[in-house]
Amino acid sequence: GQNIDQPTEMTATEGAIVQINCTYQTSGFNGLFWYQQHAGEAPTFLSYNVLDGLEEKGRFSSFLSRSKGYSYLLLKELQMKDSASYLCAGMDSNYQLIWGAGTKLIIKP
Amino acid sequence: ETGVTQTPRHLVMGMTNKKSLKCEQHLGHNAMYWYKQSAKKPLELMFVYSLEERVENNSVPSRFSPECPNSSHLFLHLHTLQPEDSALYLCASSQQGPTGANVLTFGAGSRLTVL
């Protein structure tokens, strides 16, 4: 079956770095997405990886290893506003999104 | 208005009521989606409309009925719901292209409580 695994909750300190991991099993693979969702708000697109390697966008970076079925989202210089849920989604051979349950990130001062 | 807007933001209904959720996108996208989001569970895709034609219906109970009158509007009609249908209902839109790997733009959701 198809599955996305990511930790339920993580805690980090303001100014620090945090890595949110995601492992995926999909029927075929057409890329991996990360979305951010603040409480009570819409999920918003963060990144899309389809090739191996690290893609950096300011304080956020996303990594993909297709051979390992693994991705991570790296957040640097954490700010209180980064407290949110982070959703990982893999795209299968039919371009269907398989979603993880999300990782709730709590930032402490 | 910009992006994807959903109304109402909150809805409480009894099991015998009939209500509708509305979604409007101002992005010129050609596909619209309904998702169900329950606490600590993955997003569940309910319906997909591409160019106003329903292209996906993921075994959703008939008490949920979608309607897409044009490419900018999407409705979810609700009838005789069950308490387990209480959840956040998210609407999304995207511009479907040849690669299929399109980015979704979500609305803020309609929080539904069924008593």
Short mmCIF file of N, CA and C in Angstrom, two decimals, chain B residues 29-32 48-55 67-74:
data_model
loop_
_atom_site.label_atom_id
_atom_site.label_comp_id
_atom_site.label_asym_id
_atom_site.label_seq_id
_atom_site.Cartn_x
_atom_site.Cartn_y
_atom_site.Cartn_z
N HIS B 29 -7.64 29.15 -12.13
CA HIS B 29 -7.25 27.74 -12.21
C HIS B 29 -8.31 26.89 -12.90
N ASN B 30 -7.88 25.71 -13.40
CA ASN B 30 -8.83 24.87 -14.14
C ASN B 30 -9.24 23.61 -13.39
N ALA B 31 -8.82 23.47 -12.15
CA ALA B 31 -9.20 22.30 -11.36
C ALA B 31 -9.52 22.72 -9.93
N MET B 32 -10.52 22.07 -9.34
CA MET B 32 -10.90 22.35 -7.96
C MET B 32 -11.12 21.05 -7.22
N VAL B 48 -12.68 15.71 -7.15
CA VAL B 48 -11.87 16.56 -8.01
C VAL B 48 -12.69 16.94 -9.22
N TYR B 49 -12.65 18.22 -9.57
CA TYR B 49 -13.26 18.70 -10.80
C TYR B 49 -12.17 19.31 -11.66
N SER B 50 -12.12 18.86 -12.90
CA SER B 50 -11.19 19.44 -13.86
C SER B 50 -12.01 19.96 -15.04
N LEU B 51 -11.84 21.24 -15.33
CA LEU B 51 -12.64 21.88 -16.39
C LEU B 51 -14.13 21.62 -16.18
N GLU B 52 -14.55 21.75 -14.94
CA GLU B 52 -15.94 21.64 -14.50
C GLU B 52 -16.52 20.23 -14.60
N GLU B 53 -15.68 19.26 -14.90
CA GLU B 53 -16.16 17.88 -14.97
C GLU B 53 -15.57 17.09 -13.81
N ARG B 54 -16.43 16.33 -13.11
CA ARG B 54 -15.93 15.56 -11.99
C ARG B 54 -15.06 14.44 -12.51
N VAL B 55 -13.81 14.41 -12.05
CA VAL B 55 -12.89 13.38 -12.52
C VAL B 55 -12.54 12.39 -11.44
N GLU B 67 -20.94 20.03 -6.35
CA GLU B 67 -21.47 20.73 -7.53
C GLU B 67 -20.46 21.74 -7.98
N CYS B 68 -20.19 21.78 -9.28
CA CYS B 68 -19.23 22.73 -9.83
C CYS B 68 -19.87 23.44 -11.01
N PRO B 69 -20.57 24.55 -10.76
CA PRO B 69 -21.31 25.23 -11.84
C PRO B 69 -20.41 25.92 -12.87
N ASN B 70 -19.21 26.30 -12.46
CA ASN B 70 -18.25 26.91 -13.39
C ASN B 70 -16.85 26.74 -12.80
N SER B 71 -15.86 27.16 -13.51
CA SER B 71 -14.47 26.86 -13.09
C SER B 71 -14.05 27.63 -11.85
N SER B 72 -14.84 28.62 -11.42
CA SER B 72 -14.46 29.42 -10.26
C SER B 72 -15.19 29.03 -8.99
N HIS B 73 -16.25 28.26 -9.10
CA HIS B 73 -17.08 27.95 -7.94
C HIS B 73 -17.23 26.45 -7.73
N LEU B 74 -17.25 26.08 -6.46
CA LEU B 74 -17.42 24.68 -6.07
C LEU B 74 -18.26 24.65 -4.81
#
